[in-house]
Coordinates of C-alpha atoms and ligand atoms in Angstrom, one line a residue:
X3 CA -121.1 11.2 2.8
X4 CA -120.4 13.3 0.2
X5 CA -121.3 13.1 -3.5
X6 CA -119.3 14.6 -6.5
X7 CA -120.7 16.3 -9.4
X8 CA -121.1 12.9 -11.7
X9 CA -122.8 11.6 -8.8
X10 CA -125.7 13.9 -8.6
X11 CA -125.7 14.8 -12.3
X12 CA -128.9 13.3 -13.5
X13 CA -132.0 11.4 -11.6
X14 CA -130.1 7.9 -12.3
X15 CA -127.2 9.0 -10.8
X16 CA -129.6 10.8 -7.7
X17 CA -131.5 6.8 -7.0
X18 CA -128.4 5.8 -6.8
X19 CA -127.7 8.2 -4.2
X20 CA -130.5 7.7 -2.4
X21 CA -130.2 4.3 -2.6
X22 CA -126.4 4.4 -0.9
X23 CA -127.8 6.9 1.8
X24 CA -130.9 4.4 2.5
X25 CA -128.1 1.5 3.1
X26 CA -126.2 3.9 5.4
X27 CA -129.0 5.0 7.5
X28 CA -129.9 0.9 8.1
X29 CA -126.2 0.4 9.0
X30 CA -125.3 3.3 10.8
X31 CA -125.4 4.4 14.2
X32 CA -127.1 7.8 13.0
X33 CA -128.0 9.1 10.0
X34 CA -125.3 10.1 8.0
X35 CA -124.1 14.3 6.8
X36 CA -125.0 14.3 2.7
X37 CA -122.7 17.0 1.0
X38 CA -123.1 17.5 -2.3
X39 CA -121.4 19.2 -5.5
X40 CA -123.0 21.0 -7.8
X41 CA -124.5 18.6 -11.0
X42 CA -121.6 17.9 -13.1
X43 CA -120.8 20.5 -15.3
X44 CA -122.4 23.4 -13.8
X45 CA -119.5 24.9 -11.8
X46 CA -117.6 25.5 -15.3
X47 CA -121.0 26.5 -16.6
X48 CA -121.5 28.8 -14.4
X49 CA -117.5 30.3 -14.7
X50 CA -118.4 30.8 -18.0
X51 CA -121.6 32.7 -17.7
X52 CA -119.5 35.0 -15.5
X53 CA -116.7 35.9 -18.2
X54 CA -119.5 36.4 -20.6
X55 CA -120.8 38.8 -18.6
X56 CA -117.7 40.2 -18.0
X57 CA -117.5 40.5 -21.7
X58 CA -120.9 42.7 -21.8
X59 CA -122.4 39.6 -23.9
X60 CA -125.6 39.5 -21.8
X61 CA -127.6 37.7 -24.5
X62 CA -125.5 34.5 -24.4
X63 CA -124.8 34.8 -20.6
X64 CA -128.7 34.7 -20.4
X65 CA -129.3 31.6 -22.5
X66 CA -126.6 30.0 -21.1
X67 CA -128.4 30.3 -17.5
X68 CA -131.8 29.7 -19.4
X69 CA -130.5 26.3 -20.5
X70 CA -129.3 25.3 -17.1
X71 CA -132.3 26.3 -15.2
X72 CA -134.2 23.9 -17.7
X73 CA -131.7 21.0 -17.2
X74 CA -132.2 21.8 -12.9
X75 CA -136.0 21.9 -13.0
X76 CA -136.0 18.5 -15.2
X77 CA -133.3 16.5 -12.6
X78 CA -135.8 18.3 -9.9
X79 CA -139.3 17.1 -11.7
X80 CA -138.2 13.7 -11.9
X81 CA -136.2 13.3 -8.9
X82 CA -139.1 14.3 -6.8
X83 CA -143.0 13.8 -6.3
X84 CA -144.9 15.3 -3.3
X85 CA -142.2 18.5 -3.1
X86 CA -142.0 18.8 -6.9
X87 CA -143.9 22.2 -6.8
X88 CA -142.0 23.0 -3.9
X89 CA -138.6 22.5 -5.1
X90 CA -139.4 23.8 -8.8
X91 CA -140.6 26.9 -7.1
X92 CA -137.2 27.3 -5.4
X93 CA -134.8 26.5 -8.6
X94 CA -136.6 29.0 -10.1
X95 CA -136.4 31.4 -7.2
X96 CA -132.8 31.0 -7.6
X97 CA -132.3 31.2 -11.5
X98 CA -134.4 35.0 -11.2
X99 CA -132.1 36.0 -8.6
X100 CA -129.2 34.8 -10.5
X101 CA -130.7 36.4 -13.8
X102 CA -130.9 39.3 -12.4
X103 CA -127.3 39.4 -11.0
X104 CA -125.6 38.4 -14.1
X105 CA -127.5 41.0 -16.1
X106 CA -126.0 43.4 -13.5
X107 CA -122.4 42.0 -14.1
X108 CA -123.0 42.0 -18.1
X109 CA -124.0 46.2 -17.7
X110 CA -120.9 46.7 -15.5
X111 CA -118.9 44.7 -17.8
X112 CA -117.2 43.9 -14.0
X113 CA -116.8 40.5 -12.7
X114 CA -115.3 40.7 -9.2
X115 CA -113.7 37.5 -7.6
X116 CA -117.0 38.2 -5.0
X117 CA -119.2 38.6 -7.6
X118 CA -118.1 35.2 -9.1
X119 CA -118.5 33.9 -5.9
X120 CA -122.1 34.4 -5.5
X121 CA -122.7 33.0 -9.3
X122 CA -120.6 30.0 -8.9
X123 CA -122.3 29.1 -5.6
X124 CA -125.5 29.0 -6.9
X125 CA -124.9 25.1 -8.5
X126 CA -124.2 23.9 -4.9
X127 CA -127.7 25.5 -3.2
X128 CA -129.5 24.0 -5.9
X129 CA -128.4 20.8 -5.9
X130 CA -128.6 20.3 -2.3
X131 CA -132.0 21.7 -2.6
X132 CA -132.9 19.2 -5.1
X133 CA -130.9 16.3 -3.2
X134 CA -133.1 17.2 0.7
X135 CA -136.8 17.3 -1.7
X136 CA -135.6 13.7 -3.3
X137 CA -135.0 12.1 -0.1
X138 CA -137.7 13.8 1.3
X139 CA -140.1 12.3 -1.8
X140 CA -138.4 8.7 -0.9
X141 CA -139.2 8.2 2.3
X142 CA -135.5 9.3 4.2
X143 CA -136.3 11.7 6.6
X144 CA -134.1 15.1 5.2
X145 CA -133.4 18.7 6.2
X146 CA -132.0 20.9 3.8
X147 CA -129.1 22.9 5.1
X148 CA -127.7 26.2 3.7
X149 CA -124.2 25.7 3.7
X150 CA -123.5 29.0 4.0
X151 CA -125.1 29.6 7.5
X152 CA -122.5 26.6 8.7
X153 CA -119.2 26.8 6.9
X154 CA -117.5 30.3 7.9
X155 CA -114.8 31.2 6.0
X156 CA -112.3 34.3 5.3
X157 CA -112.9 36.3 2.5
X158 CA -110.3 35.0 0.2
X159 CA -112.9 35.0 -2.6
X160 CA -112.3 31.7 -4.4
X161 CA -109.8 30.3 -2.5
X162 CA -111.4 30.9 0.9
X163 CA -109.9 28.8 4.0
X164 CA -112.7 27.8 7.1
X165 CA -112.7 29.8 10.1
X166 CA -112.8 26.0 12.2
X167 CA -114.1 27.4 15.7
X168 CA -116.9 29.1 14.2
X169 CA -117.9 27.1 11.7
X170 CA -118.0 23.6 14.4
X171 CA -119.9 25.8 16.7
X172 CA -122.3 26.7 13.7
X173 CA -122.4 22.8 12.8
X174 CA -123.1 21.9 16.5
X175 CA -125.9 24.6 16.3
X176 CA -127.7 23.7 12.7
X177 CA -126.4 20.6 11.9
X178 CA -126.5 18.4 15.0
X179 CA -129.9 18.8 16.0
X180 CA -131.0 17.3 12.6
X181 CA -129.0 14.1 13.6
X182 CA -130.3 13.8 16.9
X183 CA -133.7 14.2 15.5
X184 CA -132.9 11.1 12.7
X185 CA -133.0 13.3 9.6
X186 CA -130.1 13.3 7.2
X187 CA -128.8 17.2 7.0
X188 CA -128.1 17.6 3.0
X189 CA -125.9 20.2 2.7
X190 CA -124.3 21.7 -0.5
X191 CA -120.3 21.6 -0.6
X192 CA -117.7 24.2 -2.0
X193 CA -119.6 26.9 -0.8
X194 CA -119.5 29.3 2.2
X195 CA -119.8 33.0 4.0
X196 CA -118.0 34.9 5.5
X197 CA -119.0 36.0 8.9
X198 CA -120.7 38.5 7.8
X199 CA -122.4 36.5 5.5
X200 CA -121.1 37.1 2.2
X201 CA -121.0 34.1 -0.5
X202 CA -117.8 33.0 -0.6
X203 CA -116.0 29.1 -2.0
X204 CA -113.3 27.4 -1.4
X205 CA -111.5 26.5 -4.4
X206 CA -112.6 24.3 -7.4
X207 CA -113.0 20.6 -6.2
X208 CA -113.7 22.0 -2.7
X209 CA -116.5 19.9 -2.0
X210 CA -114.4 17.2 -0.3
X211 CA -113.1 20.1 1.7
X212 CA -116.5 20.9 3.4
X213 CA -116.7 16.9 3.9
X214 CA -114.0 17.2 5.7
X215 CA -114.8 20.3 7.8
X216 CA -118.4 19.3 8.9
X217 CA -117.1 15.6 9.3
X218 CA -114.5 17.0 12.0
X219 CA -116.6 19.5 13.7
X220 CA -119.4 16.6 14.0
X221 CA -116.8 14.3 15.4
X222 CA -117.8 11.4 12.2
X223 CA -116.6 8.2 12.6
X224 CA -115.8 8.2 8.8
X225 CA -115.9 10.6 5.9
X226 CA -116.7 8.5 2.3
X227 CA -116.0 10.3 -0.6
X228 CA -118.3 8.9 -3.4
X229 CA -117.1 9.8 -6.6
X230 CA -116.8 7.6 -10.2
X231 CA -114.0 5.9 -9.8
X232 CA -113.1 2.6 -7.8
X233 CA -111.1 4.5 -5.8
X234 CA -106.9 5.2 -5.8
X235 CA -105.3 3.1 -8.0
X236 CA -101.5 1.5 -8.0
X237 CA -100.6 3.8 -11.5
X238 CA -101.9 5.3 -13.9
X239 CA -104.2 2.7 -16.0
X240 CA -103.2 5.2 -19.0
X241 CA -99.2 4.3 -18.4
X242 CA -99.7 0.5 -17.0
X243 CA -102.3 -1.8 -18.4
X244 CA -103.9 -3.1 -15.4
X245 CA -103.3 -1.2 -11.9
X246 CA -105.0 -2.8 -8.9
X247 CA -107.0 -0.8 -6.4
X248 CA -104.9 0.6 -3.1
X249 CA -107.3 -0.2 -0.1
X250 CA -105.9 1.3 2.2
X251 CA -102.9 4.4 2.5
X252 CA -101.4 7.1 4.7
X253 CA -102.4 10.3 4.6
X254 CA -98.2 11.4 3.9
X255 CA -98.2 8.8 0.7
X256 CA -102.0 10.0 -0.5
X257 CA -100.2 13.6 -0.4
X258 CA -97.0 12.1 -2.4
X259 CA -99.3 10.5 -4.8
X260 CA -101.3 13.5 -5.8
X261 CA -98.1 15.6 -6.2
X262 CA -97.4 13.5 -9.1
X263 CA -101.1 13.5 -10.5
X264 CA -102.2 10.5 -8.9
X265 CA -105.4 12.2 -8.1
X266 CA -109.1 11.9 -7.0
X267 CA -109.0 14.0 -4.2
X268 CA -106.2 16.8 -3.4
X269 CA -104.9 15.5 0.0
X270 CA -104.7 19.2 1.7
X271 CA -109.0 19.0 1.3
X272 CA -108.9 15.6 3.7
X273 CA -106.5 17.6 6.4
X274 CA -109.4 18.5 8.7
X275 CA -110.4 15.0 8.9
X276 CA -107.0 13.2 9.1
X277 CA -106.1 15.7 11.9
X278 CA -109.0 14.1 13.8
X279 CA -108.1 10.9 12.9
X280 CA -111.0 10.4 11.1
X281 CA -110.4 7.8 8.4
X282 CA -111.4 9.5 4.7
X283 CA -112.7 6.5 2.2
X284 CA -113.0 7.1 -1.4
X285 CA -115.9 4.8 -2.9
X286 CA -117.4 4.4 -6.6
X287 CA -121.2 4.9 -6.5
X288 CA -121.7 3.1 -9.4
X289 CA -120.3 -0.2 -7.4
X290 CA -121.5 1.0 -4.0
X291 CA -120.5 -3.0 -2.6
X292 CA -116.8 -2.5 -3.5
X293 CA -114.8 -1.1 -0.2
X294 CA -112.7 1.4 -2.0
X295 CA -109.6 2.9 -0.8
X296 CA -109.5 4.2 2.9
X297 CA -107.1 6.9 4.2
X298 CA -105.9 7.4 7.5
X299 CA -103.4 9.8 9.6
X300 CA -101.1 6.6 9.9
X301 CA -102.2 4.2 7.9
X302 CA -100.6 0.7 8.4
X303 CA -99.5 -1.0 5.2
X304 CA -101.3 -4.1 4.3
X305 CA -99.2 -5.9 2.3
X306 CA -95.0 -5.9 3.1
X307 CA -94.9 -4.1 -0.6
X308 CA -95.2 -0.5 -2.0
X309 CA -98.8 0.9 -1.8
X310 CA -98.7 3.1 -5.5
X311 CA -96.1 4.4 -8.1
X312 CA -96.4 7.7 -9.8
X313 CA -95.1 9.6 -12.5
X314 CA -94.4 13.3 -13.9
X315 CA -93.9 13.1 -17.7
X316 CA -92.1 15.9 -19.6
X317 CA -89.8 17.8 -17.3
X318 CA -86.3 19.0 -17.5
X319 CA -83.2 18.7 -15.9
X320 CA -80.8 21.3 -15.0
X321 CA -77.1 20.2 -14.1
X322 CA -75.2 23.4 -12.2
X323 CA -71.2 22.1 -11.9
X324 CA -69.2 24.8 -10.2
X325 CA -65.6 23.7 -9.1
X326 CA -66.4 26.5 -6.8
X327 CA -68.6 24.3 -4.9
X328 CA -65.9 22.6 -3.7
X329 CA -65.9 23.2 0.3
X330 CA -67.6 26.4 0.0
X331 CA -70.8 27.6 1.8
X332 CA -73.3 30.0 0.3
X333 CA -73.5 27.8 -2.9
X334 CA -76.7 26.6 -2.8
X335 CA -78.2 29.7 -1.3
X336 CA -77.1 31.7 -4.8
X337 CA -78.6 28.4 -6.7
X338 CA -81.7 28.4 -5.4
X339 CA -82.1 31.9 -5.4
X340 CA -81.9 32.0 -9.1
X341 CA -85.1 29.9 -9.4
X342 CA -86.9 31.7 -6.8
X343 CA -86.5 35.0 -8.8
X344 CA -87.9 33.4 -11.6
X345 CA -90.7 31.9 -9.9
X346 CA -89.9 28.1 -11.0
X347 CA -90.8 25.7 -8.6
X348 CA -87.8 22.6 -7.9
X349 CA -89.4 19.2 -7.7
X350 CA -86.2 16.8 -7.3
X351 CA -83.2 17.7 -6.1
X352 CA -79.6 15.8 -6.4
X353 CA -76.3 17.0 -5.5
X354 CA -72.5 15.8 -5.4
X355 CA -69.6 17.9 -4.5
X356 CA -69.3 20.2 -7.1
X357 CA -72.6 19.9 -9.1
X358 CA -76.0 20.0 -8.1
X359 CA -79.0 18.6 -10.7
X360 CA -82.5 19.8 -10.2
X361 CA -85.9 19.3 -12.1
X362 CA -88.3 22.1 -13.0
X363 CA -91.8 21.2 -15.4
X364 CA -92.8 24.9 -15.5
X365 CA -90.1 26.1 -18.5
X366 CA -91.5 29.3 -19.2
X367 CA -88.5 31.1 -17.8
X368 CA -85.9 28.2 -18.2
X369 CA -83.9 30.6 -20.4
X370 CA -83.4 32.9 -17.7
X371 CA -82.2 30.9 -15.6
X372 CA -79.6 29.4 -17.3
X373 CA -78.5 32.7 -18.2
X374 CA -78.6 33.9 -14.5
X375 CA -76.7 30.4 -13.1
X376 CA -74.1 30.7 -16.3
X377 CA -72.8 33.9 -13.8
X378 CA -71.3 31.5 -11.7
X379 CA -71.7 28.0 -12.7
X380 CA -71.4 25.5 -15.9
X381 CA -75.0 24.8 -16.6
X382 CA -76.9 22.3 -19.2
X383 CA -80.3 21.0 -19.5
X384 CA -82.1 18.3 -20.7
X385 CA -86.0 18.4 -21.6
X386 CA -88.0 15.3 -22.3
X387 CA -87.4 13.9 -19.2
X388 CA -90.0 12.1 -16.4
X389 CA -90.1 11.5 -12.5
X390 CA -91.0 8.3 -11.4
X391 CA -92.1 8.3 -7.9
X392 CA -92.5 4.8 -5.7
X393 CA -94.3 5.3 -2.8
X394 CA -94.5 2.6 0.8
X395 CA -94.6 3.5 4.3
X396 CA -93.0 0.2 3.9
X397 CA -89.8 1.7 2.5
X398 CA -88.9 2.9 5.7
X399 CA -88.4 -0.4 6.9
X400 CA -87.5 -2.8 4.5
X401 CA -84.3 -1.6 2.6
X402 CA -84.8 -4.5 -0.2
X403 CA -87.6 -2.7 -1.7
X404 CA -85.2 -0.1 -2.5
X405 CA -82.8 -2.6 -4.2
X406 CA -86.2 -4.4 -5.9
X407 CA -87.1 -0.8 -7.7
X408 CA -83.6 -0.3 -8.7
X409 CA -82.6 -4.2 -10.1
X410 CA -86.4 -3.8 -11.7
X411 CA -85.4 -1.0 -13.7
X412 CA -81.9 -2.4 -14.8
X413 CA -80.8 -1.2 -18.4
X414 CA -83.1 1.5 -18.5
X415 CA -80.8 4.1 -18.0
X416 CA -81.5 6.4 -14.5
X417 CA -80.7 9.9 -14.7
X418 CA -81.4 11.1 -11.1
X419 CA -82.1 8.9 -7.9
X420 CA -83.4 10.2 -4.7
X421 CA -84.9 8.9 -1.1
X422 CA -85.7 12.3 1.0
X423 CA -86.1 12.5 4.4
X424 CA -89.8 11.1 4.7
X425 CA -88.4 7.6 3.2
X426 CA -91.5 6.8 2.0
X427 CA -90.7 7.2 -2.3
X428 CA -88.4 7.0 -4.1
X429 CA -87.5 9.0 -6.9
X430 CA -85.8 8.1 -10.4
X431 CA -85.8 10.7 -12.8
X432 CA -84.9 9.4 -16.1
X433 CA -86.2 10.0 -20.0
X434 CA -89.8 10.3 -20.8
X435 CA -89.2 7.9 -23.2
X436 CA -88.7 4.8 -20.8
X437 CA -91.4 6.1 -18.7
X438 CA -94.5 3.6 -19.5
X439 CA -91.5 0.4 -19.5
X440 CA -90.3 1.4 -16.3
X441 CA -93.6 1.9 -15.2
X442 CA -94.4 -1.4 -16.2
X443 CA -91.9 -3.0 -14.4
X444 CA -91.9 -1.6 -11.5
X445 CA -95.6 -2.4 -11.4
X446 CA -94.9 -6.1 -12.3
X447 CA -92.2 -6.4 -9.6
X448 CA -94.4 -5.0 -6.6
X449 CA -98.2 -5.3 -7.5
X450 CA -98.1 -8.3 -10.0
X451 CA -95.9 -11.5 -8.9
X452 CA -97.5 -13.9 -6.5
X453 CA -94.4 -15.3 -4.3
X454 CA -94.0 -18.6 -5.6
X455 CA -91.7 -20.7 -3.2
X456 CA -88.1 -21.4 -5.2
X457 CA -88.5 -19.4 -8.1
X458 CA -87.7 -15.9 -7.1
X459 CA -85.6 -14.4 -9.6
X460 CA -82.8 -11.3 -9.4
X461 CA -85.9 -9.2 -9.7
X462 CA -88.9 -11.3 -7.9
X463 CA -90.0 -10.7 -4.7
X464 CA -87.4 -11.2 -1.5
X465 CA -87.8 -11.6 1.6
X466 CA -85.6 -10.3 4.4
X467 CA -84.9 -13.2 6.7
Ligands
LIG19 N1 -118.6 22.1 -7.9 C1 -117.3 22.5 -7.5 C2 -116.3 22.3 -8.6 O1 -116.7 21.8 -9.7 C3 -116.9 21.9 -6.2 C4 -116.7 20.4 -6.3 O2 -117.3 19.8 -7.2 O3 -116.1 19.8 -5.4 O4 -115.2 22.7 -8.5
MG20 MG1 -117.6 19.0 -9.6

């Protein structure tokens, strides 16, 4: 079970945790893993303590870490009762040695990706800390965990990737025993060593990642992701008025989704547990009854309909026409090169025989490249453009939800269309300024009509026979 930041962010928020781990343990098998994030906030506190000292302003850096040690020892004093002294005592113990450190940093003026590191990592210990003394306090059996005597990791400071062997056989060591013995191991997330046991994390957000690290080294039977949202939705509720909850994807279409911002959790942090076909849920902890969204390695569609549409507002197309294309090899080599040069990344791709059209959202360098295709090619771009991506497992099967998306979006003029290999979206590209009415169609086509026997319209639901 892990929590996220908004979910440990104030003694509220930690009943309510306790209250969702309580239910677990009554329903479970054995007790359940507890990771934790840091309290909400603190991580980009704490980044920003580190660039003040980086900046020699030692004085701010210093009240900054005054004021959060204050907010920690007031979510500690409330959160616990018999352990309060105890777990007071060890905020503070942290907060001097993270004092001291930062006073270090602010002389050197020197803020080394390490160095951050070991600052950053600090909000995880101490909310964990916090978390093992409240269940403690409430009567659910708890042993805290440092995370960084389980979770081994490279030294890619920031951006470190697990070391799996090690760190299941660490897990197996520390963290099983604690199971077998009926307490829940509370372990902080985003946070890890190296083998020789210097601080290191795994990327902002990485919290879900040690979920789903310790969840496949201790073989879980399920990995819940409690967070503050209901869970992933059909679109954005910002772009289409009332999106419904998706209960239940693949792992490929939860990766599709997020690449066009669909996110509350990045896909690659779930990899561990999907490769052990260990189904990942996403719940809301304010509405612990509700069942979420679940996602699994193969996920079987549940209705015969898309599962979730995205989109990727303000990006440009490129058309490349070349007569030169015509029959020849080596074209799209020299293309692409161009791009790669200039370190743009291609999200859809569309070609005919003698142009090719591509969109880029990263137009720092678009000049450039034009320049550099104009060498051998008719190039012109348009900005103000959006990517529309429908996502199914089912689309692999059914070929009429292909012609449903299309006949939905009729008059609204498609730029680029595209089904790639995986057959699971499909792409229009057309201008940002029909994206929330083609949203909205597509939406009311596939998540909003009821089937109504005799009444299907060009556009309303079909069945294949
Ligand atoms: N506290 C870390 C962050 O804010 C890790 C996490 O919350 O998952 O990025
Ligand atoms: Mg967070």
């Amino acid at each position: 079970m892990k929590f996220g930041g908004t979910s440990v962010a104030d003694p509220d928020a930690i009943d309510r945790l306790l209250a969702i781990v309580r239910r677990q343990i009554d329903i479970g098998a054995r007790p359940p893993v507890v990771v934790v994030s840091a309290l909400s906030g603190v991580t980009d506190a704490l980044i920003e303590v580190a660039r003040l000292a980086e900046a020699g302003d030692a004085g701010p850096a210093a009240s900054a870490l005054h004021a959060l040690r204050d907010r920690h020892v007031r979510v500690a004093v409330a959160a616990t009762t018999e352990s309060e002294s105890t777990v007071v005592a060890a905020v503070c113990a942290e907060f001097d040695e993270l004092i001291g450190l930062v006073h270090a940093l602010a002389v050197l003026r020197e803020v080394s990706p390490r160095s951050l590191d070991a600052v950053v990592a600090t909000g995880e210990v101490l909310s964990s800390r916090i978390v093992a003394a409240a269940m403690a306090d409430h009567g659910i059996p708890s042993a805290w965990i440092d995370a960084r005597t389980v979770l081994v990791t490279d030294a890619e400071h920031a951006a470190a990737s697990p070391e799996m062997i090690e760190t299941c056989e660490r897990a197996r060591e520390h963290v099983a025993p604690v199971m077998d013995a009926g307490r829940v191991a509370v372990l902080g997330g985003f946070i890890g060593a190296t083998a020789a046991g210097v601080t290191t994390t795994l990327g902002r957000g990485g919290s879900d990642y040690s979920a789903s690290i310790f969840g496949a080294c201790l073989g879980a039977s399920e990995i819940q992701i409690w967070t503050d949202v209901d869970g992933m939705l059909t679109a954005d509720p910002r772009v289409v008025p009332e999106p419904r909850l998706v209960p239940q994807l693949s792992f490929a279409e939860a990766s599709e989704l997020a690449y066009f911002g669909a996110k509350v959790l990045h896909p690659s942090t779930i990899l561990p547990a999907v490769g052990k076909n260990i189904p990942v849920r996403i719940l809301n902890a304010r509405r612990p009854e509700n069942r979420g969204t679940v996602i699994t390695a193969d996920g079987h569609p549940v209705s015969g309909e898309l599962t979730a549409i995205a989109c990727k507002r303000n990006v440009t197309v490129i058309d490349i026409t070349s007569t030169r294309m015509l029959m020849a090899h080596g074209f799209l080599r020299r293309l692409f090169e161009v791009f790669e040069r200039f370190k743009t990344a291609v999200d859809v791709v569309t070609t005919s025989e003698i142009s090719v059209s591509v969109t880029v959202d990263d137009t720092r360098r678009l000049d450039a490249i034009v320049d550099n295709l104009r060498n051998f090619a008719q190039v012109s771009y348009e900005p103000e453009m959006a990517i529309i991506s429908a996502v199914g497992e089912n689309l692999r099967s059914d070929p009429m939800l292909f012609a449903r998306a299309v006949t939905s979006l009729e008059r609204i003029p498609l730029r680029l269309v595209s089904q790639a290999a995986g057959r699971r979206n499909i792409t229009f590209v057309l201008r940002d300024a029909d994206v929330a009415d083609a949203m909205r169609r597509l939406h009311e086509t596939f998540f909003e009509r009821t089937v109504a026997a005799g009444s299907a319209g060009l556009s309303g639901p079909r069945r294949r026979p």
